[in-house]
């Protein structure tokens, strides 16, 4: 079992007159990733815990296995942690030796002598060689490249025996060709027991190096992700677009052309061959005037029926019928006819927030704080519905609100492909615009939307929603 460095349970912190709730724990040799979707507030407040800018109000505080007071925790953090960010030590006359040995007023003369002895040791020479650092202590600090400076800062953390090093968006500071070498230096110190906390907005970088990722959202730690869970589930739950998709999903720009699903010469019993492709951001339509396609799709989607021949590519990978069926409820979501009616997709006796949470909260482990995830869902959903309405049983909602809720759920789940079966069937004409608006909202998130409908022509002609017309693609 790894030795614990610090642990803060049910911590309540005050930063800039706002209250934040964080659970913090890190052991020796760990590298913990911290992902925040609002770095200006949530990220700064979390970092403030390690820079004495956030005030500790409540909680249980432990350092190296012993329970301590908030004041003692502040003192431990001040003594045992160091932060690396984009602000470099840049005194013009300072050399490398000054940078390594320069101490604040709280350090004694004896401490400096101890550091000088440690700097001359064989361990220091070996570590400098491992890190690829070869220069004189008299060399000016300003002559170092960014890669050399930050590797030297890691060595400095070893020299001063800091227990925890904070890496603040280091992937935005160093060029990609230098990052791997820098992280090799980090991993050397990890092997010697130093703990690292990475603040990053680049999830792929964290996935490579973090042994756990803590997600901070709406002023609280709401989710913890283990390596076997490194995927996009958190973005779906918290209503965010993954950073990897931001460059490809332009919410207010033209329709995307990145195909989510491609069917080539797909054939079913008693139905002609089908060829189609649906891209991210597109709203594609199958006209099913004679209601022949709908029962066939239901049979192949929900039952163990295979198509006769053909090929299906999903996100560029070939999938067989069994693999496609396994994706339903995850990458593929299906809205059946009349989802807002009795027997549809809503649980009438549950509240709106409970209906959303059933789909948005995955199977949780003990470490995942369910209530905080629900709070995050509530915070996001309040942009569309009042808190009072979200807490009411759905059976008490008006018909338009129920209809909006079911589409809003898809918006938050954010599957790659949303299939809507007869979305306008049985709906009042006055509600068509609501459905269209919600479909466009979902498409803007980057979903590929496939409509199976018998009568869209008249709706297309009468809708004032130009975005819907721009995104609509007729397949059959």
Tab-separated table of C-alpha atoms in Angstrom:
chain	number	residue	atom	x	y	z
A	1	UNK	CA	0.000	0.000	0.000
A	2	UNK	CA	1.376	3.407	-0.985
A	3	UNK	CA	2.306	5.888	1.711
A	4	UNK	CA	-0.185	8.722	1.949
A	5	UNK	CA	1.131	12.280	1.645
A	6	UNK	CA	-1.996	14.364	2.219
A	7	UNK	CA	-5.709	13.713	2.448
A	8	UNK	CA	-8.517	16.219	2.831
A	9	UNK	CA	-11.987	14.753	3.341
A	10	UNK	CA	-15.150	16.820	2.747
A	11	UNK	CA	-13.057	19.941	2.487
A	12	UNK	CA	-14.838	23.296	2.337
A	13	UNK	CA	-12.662	26.139	1.052
A	14	UNK	CA	-13.248	29.855	0.663
A	15	UNK	CA	-11.747	31.561	-2.361
A	16	UNK	CA	-12.631	35.044	-3.573
A	17	UNK	CA	-15.820	35.077	-1.410
A	18	UNK	CA	-17.080	31.790	-2.943
A	19	UNK	CA	-17.247	28.373	-1.272
A	20	UNK	CA	-15.699	25.309	-2.921
A	21	UNK	CA	-15.909	21.620	-1.985
A	22	UNK	CA	-12.830	19.495	-2.667
A	23	UNK	CA	-11.718	16.037	-1.591
A	24	UNK	CA	-7.957	15.858	-2.072
A	25	UNK	CA	-5.646	12.902	-1.580
A	26	UNK	CA	-2.314	11.889	-3.051
A	27	UNK	CA	0.231	9.207	-2.160
A	28	UNK	CA	3.953	8.993	-2.731
A	29	UNK	CA	4.869	8.277	-6.340
A	30	UNK	CA	1.427	9.152	-7.717
A	31	UNK	CA	0.677	11.566	-10.543
A	32	UNK	CA	-2.871	12.890	-10.192
A	33	UNK	CA	-4.547	14.769	-13.036
A	34	UNK	CA	-6.950	17.602	-12.245
A	35	UNK	CA	-9.351	18.518	-15.036
A	36	UNK	CA	-11.422	21.683	-14.726
A	37	UNK	CA	-13.790	23.092	-17.323
A	38	UNK	CA	-13.532	26.568	-15.780
A	39	UNK	CA	-9.889	27.237	-14.970
A	40	UNK	CA	-10.431	30.882	-14.069
A	41	UNK	CA	-12.566	30.006	-11.042
A	42	UNK	CA	-12.578	26.265	-10.233
A	43	UNK	CA	-8.962	25.736	-11.280
A	44	UNK	CA	-7.655	28.830	-9.519
A	45	UNK	CA	-9.525	27.922	-6.335
A	46	UNK	CA	-8.127	24.374	-6.353
A	47	UNK	CA	-4.605	25.653	-6.959
A	48	UNK	CA	-5.216	28.135	-4.158
A	49	UNK	CA	-5.261	25.241	-1.693
A	50	UNK	CA	-1.541	24.776	-2.449
A	51	UNK	CA	-0.645	28.478	-2.542
A	52	UNK	CA	-2.439	29.571	0.646
A	53	UNK	CA	-4.902	31.656	-1.369
A	54	UNK	CA	-7.881	29.431	-0.512
A	55	UNK	CA	-9.000	29.458	3.119
A	56	UNK	CA	-9.666	26.074	4.719
A	57	UNK	CA	-13.038	26.276	6.489
A	58	UNK	CA	-14.162	22.722	7.222
A	59	UNK	CA	-13.132	19.125	6.704
A	60	UNK	CA	-10.807	16.430	8.002
A	61	UNK	CA	-7.119	17.009	7.294
A	62	UNK	CA	-4.357	14.397	7.231
A	63	UNK	CA	-0.645	14.690	6.428
A	64	UNK	CA	1.586	11.611	6.169
A	65	UNK	CA	-1.064	9.500	7.878
A	66	UNK	CA	-1.696	11.782	10.868
A	67	UNK	CA	-4.747	13.942	11.436
A	68	UNK	CA	-3.820	17.601	11.780
A	69	UNK	CA	-5.498	20.991	12.125
A	70	UNK	CA	-6.230	23.341	9.187
A	71	UNK	CA	-3.382	25.584	10.328
A	72	UNK	CA	-0.966	22.666	10.435
A	73	UNK	CA	-2.129	21.584	6.964
A	74	UNK	CA	-1.343	25.044	5.601
A	75	UNK	CA	2.116	24.886	7.154
A	76	UNK	CA	2.750	21.383	5.741
A	77	UNK	CA	1.703	22.474	2.248
A	78	UNK	CA	3.856	25.604	2.394
A	79	UNK	CA	6.899	23.557	3.421
A	80	UNK	CA	6.461	20.483	1.223
A	81	UNK	CA	4.971	21.616	-2.087
A	82	UNK	CA	6.232	23.599	-5.054
A	83	UNK	CA	4.426	24.807	-8.164
A	84	UNK	CA	5.696	24.967	-11.744
A	85	UNK	CA	3.802	27.239	-14.110
A	86	UNK	CA	4.453	29.600	-16.990
A	87	UNK	CA	6.054	32.205	-14.692
A	88	UNK	CA	9.798	31.566	-14.636
A	89	UNK	CA	12.426	32.774	-12.192
A	90	UNK	CA	13.973	35.356	-14.522
A	91	UNK	CA	16.252	37.635	-12.487
A	92	UNK	CA	18.745	38.893	-15.076
A	93	UNK	CA	21.861	38.393	-12.931
A	94	UNK	CA	20.883	35.030	-11.429
A	95	UNK	CA	22.748	31.911	-12.390
A	96	UNK	CA	21.804	28.250	-12.080
A	97	UNK	CA	23.416	27.927	-8.650
A	98	UNK	CA	21.385	30.890	-7.374
A	99	UNK	CA	18.198	29.255	-8.654
A	100	UNK	CA	18.986	25.951	-6.954
A	101	UNK	CA	20.176	27.328	-3.619
A	102	UNK	CA	18.289	30.611	-3.248
A	103	UNK	CA	16.182	30.296	-0.097
A	104	UNK	CA	13.484	32.400	1.484
A	105	UNK	CA	13.722	34.011	4.926
A	106	UNK	CA	12.029	31.020	6.593
A	107	UNK	CA	15.062	28.799	5.860
A	108	UNK	CA	18.122	28.730	8.093
A	109	UNK	CA	21.812	28.951	7.171
A	110	UNK	CA	22.098	25.273	8.107
A	111	UNK	CA	19.485	24.379	5.504
A	112	UNK	CA	21.545	26.082	2.785
A	113	UNK	CA	24.686	24.191	3.819
A	114	UNK	CA	22.720	20.940	3.698
A	115	UNK	CA	21.510	21.756	0.149
A	116	UNK	CA	25.061	22.579	-0.967
A	117	UNK	CA	26.222	19.201	0.312
A	118	UNK	CA	23.320	17.431	-1.398
A	119	UNK	CA	24.089	19.251	-4.674
A	120	UNK	CA	27.666	17.906	-4.628
A	121	UNK	CA	26.578	14.333	-3.925
A	122	UNK	CA	26.864	11.395	-6.325
A	123	UNK	CA	23.071	11.072	-6.297
A	124	UNK	CA	22.707	14.607	-7.639
A	125	UNK	CA	25.303	14.034	-10.362
A	126	UNK	CA	23.596	10.800	-11.416
A	127	UNK	CA	20.160	12.463	-11.475
A	128	UNK	CA	21.426	15.399	-13.561
A	129	UNK	CA	22.866	12.909	-16.048
A	130	UNK	CA	19.544	10.993	-16.173
A	131	UNK	CA	17.727	14.240	-16.910
A	132	UNK	CA	20.179	15.271	-19.608
A	133	UNK	CA	21.297	18.405	-17.734
A	134	UNK	CA	24.930	19.336	-18.452
A	135	UNK	CA	26.001	22.880	-17.576
A	136	UNK	CA	27.917	24.935	-15.057
A	137	UNK	CA	26.292	26.358	-11.956
A	138	UNK	CA	27.613	29.784	-13.014
A	139	UNK	CA	25.662	29.791	-16.274
A	140	UNK	CA	22.999	32.487	-16.462
A	141	UNK	CA	19.481	31.209	-15.897
A	142	UNK	CA	18.192	33.329	-18.781
A	143	UNK	CA	20.373	31.346	-21.209
A	144	UNK	CA	18.373	28.163	-20.632
A	145	UNK	CA	15.767	27.014	-23.105
A	146	UNK	CA	12.241	26.375	-21.734
A	147	UNK	CA	12.854	22.613	-21.810
A	148	UNK	CA	16.123	22.989	-19.865
A	149	UNK	CA	14.588	25.388	-17.354
A	150	UNK	CA	11.640	23.132	-16.474
A	151	UNK	CA	13.817	20.024	-16.250
A	152	UNK	CA	16.097	21.993	-13.921
A	153	UNK	CA	13.024	22.970	-11.879
A	154	UNK	CA	12.231	19.256	-11.467
A	155	UNK	CA	15.793	18.658	-10.290
A	156	UNK	CA	15.407	21.595	-7.875
A	157	UNK	CA	12.293	19.925	-6.433
A	158	UNK	CA	14.392	16.805	-5.760
A	159	UNK	CA	17.227	18.847	-4.292
A	160	UNK	CA	14.925	20.601	-1.847
A	161	UNK	CA	13.050	17.367	-1.073
A	162	UNK	CA	9.597	18.662	-1.893
A	163	UNK	CA	6.969	15.961	-1.379
A	164	UNK	CA	4.458	17.310	-3.935
A	165	UNK	CA	5.074	19.158	-7.210
A	166	UNK	CA	2.214	21.038	-8.900
A	167	UNK	CA	2.406	21.112	-12.710
A	168	UNK	CA	0.175	23.907	-13.991
A	169	UNK	CA	-0.781	23.357	-17.674
A	170	UNK	CA	2.722	22.270	-18.582
A	171	UNK	CA	1.532	20.940	-21.963
A	172	UNK	CA	0.738	24.544	-22.947
A	173	UNK	CA	4.218	25.731	-21.983
A	174	UNK	CA	6.554	23.204	-23.574
A	175	UNK	CA	6.522	22.210	-27.244
A	176	UNK	CA	5.388	18.650	-27.926
A	177	UNK	CA	8.901	17.458	-28.830
A	178	UNK	CA	10.126	18.419	-25.324
A	179	UNK	CA	7.151	17.170	-23.304
A	180	UNK	CA	8.082	13.490	-23.323
A	181	UNK	CA	11.605	14.179	-22.087
A	182	UNK	CA	10.250	16.482	-19.376
A	183	UNK	CA	7.757	13.832	-18.256
A	184	UNK	CA	10.581	11.270	-18.155
A	185	UNK	CA	12.198	13.524	-15.541
A	186	UNK	CA	8.877	13.666	-13.672
A	187	UNK	CA	8.654	9.878	-13.680
A	188	UNK	CA	12.184	9.577	-12.287
A	189	UNK	CA	11.090	11.590	-9.243
A	190	UNK	CA	7.857	9.608	-9.035
A	191	UNK	CA	9.978	6.487	-8.698
A	192	UNK	CA	11.682	8.110	-5.708
A	193	UNK	CA	8.367	8.893	-4.000
A	194	UNK	CA	7.542	12.437	-5.122
A	195	UNK	CA	3.846	13.072	-5.755
A	196	UNK	CA	2.708	15.165	-8.731
A	197	UNK	CA	-0.536	17.016	-9.337
A	198	UNK	CA	-1.171	18.007	-12.965
A	199	UNK	CA	-3.615	20.768	-13.860
A	200	UNK	CA	-4.405	20.216	-17.520
A	201	UNK	CA	-6.975	21.088	-20.158
A	202	UNK	CA	-5.468	18.505	-22.515
A	203	UNK	CA	-7.201	15.255	-21.584
A	204	UNK	CA	-5.067	13.102	-23.904
A	205	UNK	CA	-1.903	14.291	-22.180
A	206	UNK	CA	-3.382	13.430	-18.781
A	207	UNK	CA	-4.500	10.020	-20.023
A	208	UNK	CA	-0.857	9.189	-20.824
A	209	UNK	CA	0.647	10.148	-17.478
A	210	UNK	CA	-1.991	10.428	-14.732
A	211	UNK	CA	-2.712	7.475	-12.439
A	212	UNK	CA	-6.091	9.064	-11.647
A	213	UNK	CA	-8.032	12.067	-12.892
A	214	UNK	CA	-10.161	14.203	-10.581
A	215	UNK	CA	-12.848	16.257	-12.306
A	216	UNK	CA	-13.689	19.649	-10.804
A	217	UNK	CA	-16.970	21.154	-11.941
A	218	UNK	CA	-19.296	23.790	-10.471
A	219	UNK	CA	-17.024	24.515	-7.495
A	220	UNK	CA	-16.673	20.916	-6.390
A	221	UNK	CA	-14.880	17.663	-7.026
A	222	UNK	CA	-17.623	15.643	-8.654
A	223	UNK	CA	-15.961	12.620	-10.258
A	224	UNK	CA	-12.857	10.475	-10.131
A	225	UNK	CA	-11.667	8.578	-13.149
A	226	UNK	CA	-9.418	5.495	-13.023
A	227	UNK	CA	-7.209	4.552	-16.001
A	228	UNK	CA	-9.622	1.847	-17.153
A	229	UNK	CA	-12.308	4.537	-17.379
A	230	UNK	CA	-10.318	6.980	-19.502
A	231	UNK	CA	-12.879	7.869	-22.158
A	232	UNK	CA	-15.390	10.613	-22.826
A	233	UNK	CA	-18.036	9.624	-20.262
A	234	UNK	CA	-17.331	12.618	-18.054
A	235	UNK	CA	-17.854	15.088	-20.847
A	236	UNK	CA	-21.193	13.439	-21.601
A	237	UNK	CA	-22.302	13.541	-17.968
A	238	UNK	CA	-21.261	17.120	-17.321
A	239	UNK	CA	-22.647	18.427	-20.592
A	240	UNK	CA	-19.305	19.396	-22.116
A	241	UNK	CA	-17.754	18.780	-25.512
A	242	UNK	CA	-14.447	16.863	-25.267
A	243	UNK	CA	-11.482	19.042	-26.079
A	244	UNK	CA	-10.498	16.651	-28.844
A	245	UNK	CA	-13.788	17.458	-30.562
A	246	UNK	CA	-13.705	21.211	-30.084
A	247	UNK	CA	-11.525	21.661	-33.144
A	248	UNK	CA	-13.888	19.575	-35.266
A	249	UNK	CA	-17.282	20.585	-33.941
A	250	UNK	CA	-18.083	24.156	-34.863
A	251	UNK	CA	-21.352	24.907	-33.138
A	252	UNK	CA	-22.083	28.071	-35.019
A	253	UNK	CA	-20.417	27.191	-38.303
A	254	UNK	CA	-21.220	25.015	-41.270
A	255	UNK	CA	-22.337	21.424	-40.909
A	256	UNK	CA	-19.520	18.963	-40.140
A	257	UNK	CA	-18.443	16.391	-42.697
A	258	UNK	CA	-16.861	13.856	-40.348
A	259	UNK	CA	-18.906	10.724	-40.974
A	260	UNK	CA	-20.122	8.883	-37.911
A	261	UNK	CA	-21.895	6.050	-39.717
A	262	UNK	CA	-21.528	4.768	-43.278
A	263	UNK	CA	-23.637	1.952	-44.736
A	264	UNK	CA	-22.435	0.345	-47.959
A	265	UNK	CA	-24.758	-1.963	-49.928
A	266	UNK	CA	-26.671	-2.822	-46.787
A	267	UNK	CA	-29.495	-5.239	-47.518
A	268	UNK	CA	-32.326	-6.644	-45.434
A	269	UNK	CA	-34.878	-9.349	-46.177
A	270	UNK	CA	-37.667	-7.981	-48.396
A	271	UNK	CA	-36.065	-4.549	-48.697
A	272	UNK	CA	-33.820	-2.961	-51.267
A	273	UNK	CA	-30.127	-2.217	-50.707
A	274	UNK	CA	-29.277	0.904	-48.749
A	275	UNK	CA	-26.247	3.179	-49.090
A	276	UNK	CA	-25.927	6.209	-46.856
A	277	UNK	CA	-23.614	8.240	-44.638
A	278	UNK	CA	-24.425	10.564	-41.741
A	279	UNK	CA	-21.830	13.053	-40.517
A	280	UNK	CA	-21.421	14.899	-37.238
A	281	UNK	CA	-23.786	17.836	-37.069
A	282	UNK	CA	-26.038	16.519	-39.848
A	283	UNK	CA	-29.741	15.784	-39.535
A	284	UNK	CA	-30.321	13.003	-42.049
A	285	UNK	CA	-33.789	11.843	-43.109
A	286	UNK	CA	-35.098	8.505	-44.269
A	287	UNK	CA	-38.564	9.051	-45.772
A	288	UNK	CA	-40.622	6.045	-44.701
A	289	UNK	CA	-43.945	6.941	-46.264
A	290	UNK	CA	-45.252	3.366	-46.375
A	291	UNK	CA	-43.824	2.430	-42.958
A	292	UNK	CA	-41.714	-0.401	-44.363
A	293	UNK	CA	-38.314	0.652	-43.078
A	294	UNK	CA	-39.372	1.292	-39.474
A	295	UNK	CA	-40.327	-2.316	-38.553
A	296	UNK	CA	-37.205	-3.614	-40.308
A	297	UNK	CA	-34.906	-1.311	-38.325
A	298	UNK	CA	-36.628	-2.239	-35.078
A	299	UNK	CA	-36.125	-5.911	-35.822
A	300	UNK	CA	-32.426	-5.492	-36.570
A	301	UNK	CA	-31.725	-2.986	-33.798
A	302	UNK	CA	-33.570	-4.639	-30.930
A	303	UNK	CA	-33.566	-8.317	-31.865
A	304	UNK	CA	-30.873	-10.779	-32.873
A	305	UNK	CA	-31.379	-10.316	-36.581
A	306	UNK	CA	-28.469	-9.742	-38.950
A	307	UNK	CA	-28.537	-7.856	-42.223
A	308	UNK	CA	-28.258	-10.062	-45.295
A	309	UNK	CA	-25.164	-8.428	-46.725
A	310	UNK	CA	-23.272	-5.159	-46.803
A	311	UNK	CA	-20.922	-3.236	-44.568
A	312	UNK	CA	-21.345	-0.697	-41.763
A	313	UNK	CA	-18.562	1.647	-40.640
A	314	UNK	CA	-18.978	3.452	-37.316
A	315	UNK	CA	-16.456	6.200	-36.594
A	316	UNK	CA	-14.262	4.668	-39.270
A	317	UNK	CA	-14.331	1.098	-37.929
A	318	UNK	CA	-16.170	-1.834	-39.478
A	319	UNK	CA	-18.937	-3.169	-37.223
A	320	UNK	CA	-21.047	-6.311	-37.409
A	321	UNK	CA	-24.715	-6.414	-36.245
A	322	UNK	CA	-23.823	-7.742	-32.775
A	323	UNK	CA	-21.276	-4.955	-32.240
A	324	UNK	CA	-23.775	-2.321	-33.344
A	325	UNK	CA	-26.366	-3.656	-30.870
A	326	UNK	CA	-23.804	-3.459	-28.036
A	327	UNK	CA	-23.338	0.234	-28.801
A	328	UNK	CA	-27.020	1.043	-28.267
A	329	UNK	CA	-27.433	3.129	-25.142
A	330	UNK	CA	-23.829	4.325	-25.355
A	331	UNK	CA	-22.476	5.588	-28.669
A	332	UNK	CA	-25.895	5.082	-30.282
A	333	UNK	CA	-29.152	6.239	-28.701
A	334	UNK	CA	-32.629	5.587	-30.078
A	335	UNK	CA	-35.704	7.682	-29.491
A	336	UNK	CA	-38.858	5.691	-30.070
A	337	UNK	CA	-42.225	7.022	-31.148
A	338	UNK	CA	-44.133	9.171	-28.641
A	339	UNK	CA	-41.343	9.203	-26.028
A	340	UNK	CA	-43.182	11.748	-23.897
A	341	UNK	CA	-46.373	9.693	-23.551
A	342	UNK	CA	-47.333	6.961	-21.129
A	343	UNK	CA	-45.123	3.955	-21.760
A	344	UNK	CA	-42.536	6.108	-23.524
A	345	UNK	CA	-38.992	6.897	-22.395
A	346	UNK	CA	-39.839	8.933	-19.296
A	347	UNK	CA	-40.541	7.537	-15.832
A	348	UNK	CA	-43.663	9.445	-14.877
A	349	UNK	CA	-43.393	9.006	-11.114
A	350	UNK	CA	-39.816	10.234	-11.010
A	351	UNK	CA	-38.795	13.877	-11.053
A	352	UNK	CA	-37.127	15.525	-14.010
A	353	UNK	CA	-33.696	15.488	-12.365
A	354	UNK	CA	-34.117	11.790	-11.518
A	355	UNK	CA	-35.007	11.006	-15.125
A	356	UNK	CA	-31.856	12.811	-16.311
A	357	UNK	CA	-29.655	11.209	-13.657
A	358	UNK	CA	-30.734	7.674	-14.548
A	359	UNK	CA	-29.141	8.073	-17.961
A	360	UNK	CA	-26.241	10.346	-17.064
A	361	UNK	CA	-24.802	8.608	-13.999
A	362	UNK	CA	-22.897	5.450	-14.922
A	363	UNK	CA	-22.409	2.512	-12.586
A	364	UNK	CA	-20.640	4.164	-9.704
A	365	UNK	CA	-17.874	2.985	-7.446
A	366	UNK	CA	-17.622	3.961	-3.823
A	367	UNK	CA	-15.150	6.694	-4.635
A	368	UNK	CA	-17.550	8.460	-7.012
A	369	UNK	CA	-19.606	11.041	-5.204
A	370	UNK	CA	-23.067	10.489	-6.640
A	371	UNK	CA	-24.728	13.466	-4.982
A	372	UNK	CA	-22.172	15.826	-6.483
A	373	UNK	CA	-22.753	14.468	-9.957
A	374	UNK	CA	-26.491	15.032	-9.487
A	375	UNK	CA	-25.727	18.585	-8.325
A	376	UNK	CA	-23.713	19.153	-11.512
A	377	UNK	CA	-26.559	17.804	-13.651
A	378	UNK	CA	-29.011	20.072	-11.812
A	379	UNK	CA	-26.767	23.098	-12.343
A	380	UNK	CA	-26.593	22.431	-16.090
A	381	UNK	CA	-30.296	21.556	-16.492
A	382	UNK	CA	-31.369	24.755	-14.741
A	383	UNK	CA	-30.342	26.615	-17.889
A	384	UNK	CA	-33.404	25.054	-19.596
A	385	UNK	CA	-35.810	24.280	-16.733
A	386	UNK	CA	-36.552	25.795	-13.343
A	387	UNK	CA	-35.269	23.961	-10.262
A	388	UNK	CA	-38.843	23.709	-8.989
A	389	UNK	CA	-39.942	21.960	-12.180
A	390	UNK	CA	-36.933	19.604	-12.188
A	391	UNK	CA	-37.851	18.438	-8.675
A	392	UNK	CA	-41.484	17.679	-9.630
A	393	UNK	CA	-42.680	14.261	-10.848
A	394	UNK	CA	-42.714	14.253	-14.642
A	395	UNK	CA	-46.415	13.278	-14.679
A	396	UNK	CA	-47.165	16.795	-13.379
A	397	UNK	CA	-45.296	18.474	-16.244
A	398	UNK	CA	-47.007	20.048	-19.228
A	399	UNK	CA	-46.822	18.194	-22.534
A	400	UNK	CA	-44.318	20.647	-24.147
A	401	UNK	CA	-42.025	20.475	-21.093
A	402	UNK	CA	-42.079	16.665	-21.143
A	403	UNK	CA	-41.255	16.706	-24.831
A	404	UNK	CA	-38.405	19.139	-24.297
A	405	UNK	CA	-37.045	17.071	-21.400
A	406	UNK	CA	-36.628	13.928	-23.482
A	407	UNK	CA	-34.670	15.769	-26.182
A	408	UNK	CA	-32.667	17.631	-23.571
A	409	UNK	CA	-31.672	14.291	-22.104
A	410	UNK	CA	-30.165	13.304	-25.471
A	411	UNK	CA	-28.420	16.657	-25.568
A	412	UNK	CA	-26.706	15.914	-22.232
A	413	UNK	CA	-25.975	12.254	-22.999
A	414	UNK	CA	-24.474	13.385	-26.324
A	415	UNK	CA	-24.183	10.058	-28.188
A	416	UNK	CA	-22.309	9.875	-31.473
A	417	UNK	CA	-25.508	8.858	-33.290
A	418	UNK	CA	-29.086	9.681	-32.301
A	419	UNK	CA	-31.791	7.762	-34.162
A	420	UNK	CA	-35.286	9.279	-33.921
A	421	UNK	CA	-38.159	7.029	-34.950
A	422	UNK	CA	-41.157	9.000	-36.209
A	423	UNK	CA	-40.350	12.100	-34.099
A	424	UNK	CA	-43.285	14.153	-35.429
A	425	UNK	CA	-45.872	11.383	-35.368
A	426	UNK	CA	-48.781	12.149	-33.032
A	427	UNK	CA	-47.384	15.545	-32.079
A	428	UNK	CA	-49.401	18.709	-32.369
A	429	UNK	CA	-48.296	21.088	-35.097
A	430	UNK	CA	-47.540	23.701	-32.457
A	431	UNK	CA	-44.904	21.362	-30.994
A	432	UNK	CA	-43.066	20.732	-34.253
A	433	UNK	CA	-40.939	23.846	-33.830
A	434	UNK	CA	-39.895	22.718	-30.328
A	435	UNK	CA	-38.741	19.339	-31.709
A	436	UNK	CA	-36.883	21.014	-34.562
A	437	UNK	CA	-35.152	23.452	-32.207
A	438	UNK	CA	-34.016	20.610	-29.948
A	439	UNK	CA	-32.792	18.534	-32.909
A	440	UNK	CA	-30.682	21.482	-34.051
A	441	UNK	CA	-29.390	21.942	-30.494
A	442	UNK	CA	-28.292	18.293	-30.455
A	443	UNK	CA	-26.718	18.552	-33.905
A	444	UNK	CA	-24.703	21.571	-32.801
A	445	UNK	CA	-23.124	19.415	-30.107
A	446	UNK	CA	-21.709	17.224	-32.833
A	447	UNK	CA	-24.211	14.377	-32.888
A	448	UNK	CA	-25.122	12.684	-36.126
A	449	UNK	CA	-28.938	12.541	-36.188
A	450	UNK	CA	-30.897	10.040	-38.238
A	451	UNK	CA	-34.644	10.634	-38.613
A	452	UNK	CA	-37.021	7.910	-39.739
A	453	UNK	CA	-40.191	9.795	-40.607
A	454	UNK	CA	-43.142	9.653	-42.974
A	455	UNK	CA	-43.941	13.324	-43.280
A	456	UNK	CA	-41.274	15.984	-43.083
A	457	UNK	CA	-41.849	17.796	-46.380
A	458	UNK	CA	-44.607	20.056	-45.074
A	459	UNK	CA	-42.699	20.661	-41.840
A	460	UNK	CA	-39.621	21.609	-43.843
A	461	UNK	CA	-41.633	24.104	-45.904
A	462	UNK	CA	-43.245	25.800	-42.921
A	463	UNK	CA	-40.454	25.899	-40.340
A	464	UNK	CA	-38.695	29.251	-39.910
A	465	UNK	CA	-35.617	27.471	-38.520
A	466	UNK	CA	-33.054	28.030	-41.257
A	467	UNK	CA	-30.396	26.081	-39.340
A	468	UNK	CA	-32.579	22.968	-39.552
A	469	UNK	CA	-32.934	23.414	-43.310
A	470	UNK	CA	-29.180	23.867	-43.716
A	471	UNK	CA	-28.382	20.725	-41.750
A	472	UNK	CA	-31.112	18.490	-43.202
A	473	UNK	CA	-29.907	15.784	-45.596
A	474	UNK	CA	-32.382	13.576	-47.507
A	475	UNK	CA	-31.211	9.966	-47.730
A	476	UNK	CA	-34.270	8.209	-49.207
